[in-house]
Short mmCIF file of C-alpha atoms in Angstrom, two decimals:
data_model
loop_
_atom_site.label_atom_id
_atom_site.label_comp_id
_atom_site.label_asym_id
_atom_site.label_seq_id
_atom_site.Cartn_x
_atom_site.Cartn_y
_atom_site.Cartn_z
CA LYS A 29 32.83 192.68 144.09
CA GLN A 30 30.76 192.57 147.03
CA GLU A 31 31.73 190.21 149.72
CA VAL A 32 29.99 189.45 152.86
CA THR A 33 31.45 188.01 155.94
CA GLN A 34 29.91 186.65 159.03
CA ILE A 35 31.83 186.12 162.37
CA PRO A 36 31.53 183.50 164.37
CA ALA A 37 30.74 180.76 162.03
CA ALA A 38 29.47 179.12 165.03
CA LEU A 39 28.29 179.81 168.48
CA SER A 40 27.23 177.77 171.57
CA VAL A 41 25.52 179.45 174.25
CA PRO A 42 23.43 178.70 177.50
CA GLU A 43 19.80 179.44 177.70
CA GLY A 44 19.25 183.08 178.67
CA GLU A 45 22.52 184.72 177.52
CA ASN A 46 22.23 187.70 175.25
CA LEU A 47 24.37 187.34 172.51
CA VAL A 48 25.82 189.56 169.14
CA LEU A 49 26.20 188.17 165.58
CA ASN A 50 28.43 190.11 163.50
CA CYS A 51 28.41 190.82 159.62
CA SER A 52 30.52 193.07 157.31
CA PHE A 53 30.39 193.82 153.63
CA THR A 54 33.10 195.37 151.48
CA ASP A 55 31.15 197.69 149.38
CA SER A 56 28.79 200.38 150.73
CA ALA A 57 26.66 200.81 147.82
CA ILE A 58 23.43 198.83 149.03
CA TYR A 59 19.77 199.23 149.21
CA ASN A 60 19.13 197.41 152.31
CA LEU A 61 20.45 194.62 154.51
CA GLN A 62 18.45 191.65 155.33
CA TRP A 63 18.76 189.18 158.31
CA PHE A 64 17.47 185.59 157.51
CA ARG A 65 17.07 182.22 159.77
CA GLN A 66 17.36 179.09 158.47
CA ASP A 67 16.48 175.83 160.27
CA PRO A 68 18.50 172.55 158.84
CA GLY A 69 17.33 171.67 155.33
CA LYS A 70 14.63 174.40 155.43
CA GLY A 71 14.39 177.70 153.55
CA LEU A 72 14.98 180.97 154.64
CA THR A 73 12.75 182.90 157.23
CA SER A 74 13.16 186.91 156.94
CA LEU A 75 13.89 188.39 160.52
CA LEU A 76 14.67 192.14 159.99
CA LEU A 77 15.20 194.23 156.89
CA ILE A 78 16.94 197.58 157.31
CA GLN A 79 16.92 200.15 154.65
CA SER A 80 20.20 201.76 153.48
CA SER A 81 18.93 205.03 155.02
CA GLN A 82 18.28 203.29 158.53
CA ARG A 83 20.48 202.71 161.68
CA GLU A 84 18.47 199.79 163.03
CA GLN A 85 15.36 197.56 163.22
CA THR A 86 13.66 195.89 166.02
CA SER A 87 11.44 192.86 166.33
CA GLY A 88 10.63 191.16 169.70
CA ARG A 89 14.14 190.00 171.36
CA LEU A 90 16.00 190.92 167.98
CA ASN A 91 17.77 194.14 167.10
CA ALA A 92 19.96 194.59 164.20
CA SER A 93 21.77 197.62 163.28
CA LEU A 94 23.43 199.10 160.14
CA ASP A 95 26.73 201.12 159.82
CA LYS A 96 26.76 201.47 155.91
CA SER A 97 30.23 203.56 156.18
CA SER A 98 31.89 200.93 158.26
CA GLY A 99 30.39 197.88 155.71
CA ARG A 100 28.91 196.58 159.45
CA SER A 101 25.92 195.02 160.75
CA THR A 102 25.19 193.38 164.35
CA LEU A 103 22.30 190.98 165.15
CA TYR A 104 21.42 191.47 168.72
CA ILE A 105 19.59 188.14 170.34
CA ALA A 106 18.22 189.17 173.82
CA ALA A 107 17.57 186.55 176.57
CA SER A 108 18.46 183.68 174.32
CA GLN A 109 15.97 180.15 174.23
CA PRO A 110 16.70 176.46 172.88
CA GLY A 111 14.08 177.71 170.06
CA ASP A 112 16.78 180.00 168.74
CA SER A 113 18.97 177.62 167.54
CA ALA A 114 19.32 177.87 163.68
CA THR A 115 21.88 179.39 161.17
CA TYR A 116 21.62 183.00 160.82
CA LEU A 117 22.50 184.41 157.51
CA CYS A 118 23.06 188.22 156.90
CA ALA A 119 22.33 189.58 153.00
CA VAL A 120 23.08 192.87 151.32
CA SER A 121 21.24 193.89 148.15
CA GLY A 122 22.50 195.20 145.28
CA THR A 123 20.57 194.09 142.05
CA ALA A 124 20.52 190.56 144.05
CA LEU A 125 21.05 189.53 147.40
CA ILE A 126 24.58 188.68 148.57
CA PHE A 127 25.00 186.37 151.68
CA GLY A 128 27.24 185.59 154.04
CA LYS A 129 27.95 181.90 154.98
CA GLY A 130 26.06 182.28 157.94
CA THR A 131 26.34 181.77 161.89
CA THR A 132 25.24 178.53 163.11
CA LEU A 133 23.78 179.17 166.68
CA SER A 134 23.21 176.34 169.48
CA VAL A 135 21.43 177.45 172.44
CA SER A 136 21.25 174.85 175.44
CA SER A 137 18.78 174.40 177.90
CA ASP B 1459 -2.14 183.99 152.39
CA ALA B 1460 0.02 181.40 150.81
CA GLY B 1461 3.76 181.58 150.60
CA VAL B 1462 6.28 180.98 148.13
CA THR B 1463 5.79 177.35 147.04
CA GLN B 1464 8.19 175.14 145.38
CA SER B 1465 8.10 171.60 143.88
CA PRO B 1466 9.32 168.87 144.13
CA THR B 1467 10.63 169.23 147.77
CA HIS B 1468 13.36 166.63 147.11
CA LEU B 1469 14.75 165.10 143.89
CA ILE B 1470 17.38 162.51 143.00
CA LYS B 1471 18.66 162.67 139.44
CA THR B 1472 21.64 161.11 137.91
CA ARG B 1473 24.67 162.50 136.28
CA GLY B 1474 23.98 163.54 132.64
CA GLN B 1475 20.18 163.86 133.33
CA HIS B 1476 17.86 167.08 133.23
CA VAL B 1477 16.13 168.73 136.10
CA THR B 1478 13.07 171.10 136.14
CA LEU B 1479 12.34 172.76 139.25
CA ARG B 1480 9.11 175.07 139.80
CA CYS B 1481 8.18 177.86 141.58
CA SER B 1482 4.84 179.67 142.41
CA PRO B 1483 5.41 183.06 144.10
CA ILE B 1484 3.30 185.18 146.63
CA SER B 1485 0.10 186.44 145.17
CA GLY B 1486 0.84 190.02 143.61
CA HIS B 1487 4.55 189.53 143.34
CA LYS B 1488 5.73 190.09 139.81
CA SER B 1489 9.53 188.83 140.60
CA VAL B 1490 11.02 185.69 140.84
CA SER B 1491 14.84 184.84 141.73
CA TRP B 1492 16.60 181.62 141.92
CA TYR B 1493 19.33 180.81 144.33
CA GLN B 1494 21.53 177.87 144.70
CA GLN B 1495 22.99 176.82 148.27
CA VAL B 1496 25.62 174.41 148.62
CA LEU B 1497 25.98 172.75 152.05
CA GLY B 1498 27.62 174.79 154.33
CA GLN B 1499 27.55 177.90 152.15
CA GLY B 1500 25.28 180.62 151.92
CA PRO B 1501 22.85 180.98 148.91
CA GLN B 1502 24.24 182.10 145.51
CA PHE B 1503 22.19 184.19 143.31
CA ILE B 1504 21.38 182.32 139.79
CA PHE B 1505 18.53 184.02 138.11
CA GLN B 1506 15.97 186.90 138.49
CA TYR B 1507 12.77 187.28 136.40
CA TYR B 1508 10.38 190.29 136.12
CA GLU B 1509 7.27 190.56 134.31
CA LYS B 1510 8.42 187.51 132.12
CA GLU B 1511 11.91 189.06 131.35
CA GLU B 1512 15.38 187.95 132.57
CA ARG B 1513 16.63 191.14 134.73
CA GLY B 1514 19.77 189.39 136.40
CA ARG B 1515 21.78 186.26 135.77
CA GLY B 1516 24.61 185.09 138.17
CA ASN B 1517 27.79 183.56 137.53
CA PHE B 1518 26.29 180.00 136.55
CA PRO B 1519 27.16 178.06 133.28
CA ASP B 1520 24.90 178.13 130.36
CA ARG B 1521 23.29 174.59 131.52
CA PHE B 1522 21.47 176.41 133.86
CA SER B 1523 18.34 178.21 132.39
CA ALA B 1524 14.95 179.71 133.55
CA ARG B 1525 11.65 181.03 132.35
CA GLN B 1526 8.81 183.00 134.09
CA PHE B 1527 4.83 182.34 132.91
CA PRO B 1528 2.19 185.00 132.41
CA ASN B 1529 1.09 183.64 136.05
CA TYR B 1530 4.35 184.75 137.19
CA SER B 1531 5.25 181.20 138.33
CA SER B 1532 8.84 180.14 137.22
CA GLU B 1533 10.67 177.00 135.99
CA LEU B 1534 14.53 176.34 136.66
CA ASN B 1535 16.02 174.00 134.24
CA VAL B 1536 19.30 172.37 134.56
CA ASN B 1537 20.85 170.43 131.87
CA ALA B 1538 23.70 167.56 131.74
CA LEU B 1539 23.75 167.46 135.77
CA LEU B 1540 27.25 167.08 137.60
CA LEU B 1541 27.63 166.06 141.09
CA GLY B 1542 28.49 169.69 142.12
CA ASP B 1543 24.92 170.48 141.17
CA SER B 1544 23.79 168.91 144.28
CA ALA B 1545 22.53 171.76 146.36
CA LEU B 1546 19.29 173.06 147.99
CA TYR B 1547 17.67 175.39 145.47
CA LEU B 1548 15.72 178.35 146.65
CA CYS B 1549 13.16 180.58 145.10
CA ALA B 1550 12.13 183.81 146.18
CA SER B 1551 9.56 186.25 145.07
CA SER B 1552 9.08 189.95 145.53
CA LEU B 1553 7.30 192.87 144.46
CA ASP B 1554 9.35 194.47 142.28
CA GLN B 1555 12.67 193.78 140.43
CA GLY B 1556 16.48 193.51 141.93
CA ALA B 1557 16.42 193.22 145.76
CA ARG B 1558 15.47 196.85 146.84
CA THR B 1559 11.74 195.26 148.16
CA PRO B 1560 11.97 192.09 150.50
CA LEU B 1561 12.37 188.96 149.03
CA HIS B 1562 10.46 185.96 150.58
CA PHE B 1563 11.74 182.74 150.20
CA GLY B 1564 10.28 179.12 149.70
CA ASN B 1565 11.47 176.01 151.54
CA GLY B 1566 13.49 174.71 148.64
CA THR B 1567 14.07 171.74 146.51
CA ARG B 1568 16.54 169.51 147.56
CA LEU B 1569 18.53 168.16 144.29
CA THR B 1570 20.99 165.10 144.88
CA VAL B 1571 22.92 164.28 141.89
CA THR B 1572 24.44 160.82 142.05
#
């Protein structure tokens, strides 16, 4: 059974800091891995999708990597801003998406 | 283009009642999935429908049911509501079945059971 773990559960950083969020999964037989952002009480916004054959994807200040063999992914956020404050969810795809519990990020100005 | 739309946005029900949640997918998307997100947890898969047929079901009791209409919109029904059904219910649409193509989520329906 696929299990997804995200570390840390919460993170507080000052504005401008670079940071890394971690995601690990137990079964490497995945189609892709997605990183989502969720603001309080809201739905999910897709940030990056990495196909199983890819190693990384970049969008603006965000970079996500995927190491299928070790069952790990990282989301790197450069030059963090207060507007980045949200919960970040990692999900791996089999027949459906399996989510981690998320990392709640707080960026202070 | 309109994204995934869900209605209602908020709902309060009493234990034992029945609820229907609605979802309209992105135009051109034929697959709709439903997820339940309890506070402090990641979303959990409930159902997936593709071309009006159920293509996947998560570990939820038979009180949960769903259907997809010819226009690809979908309804999630929950009978005999329990306090533990209080959650954010998320709908996602995609071009294809499974989760091989990106899923696009709506803003969800917040269900409170009292």
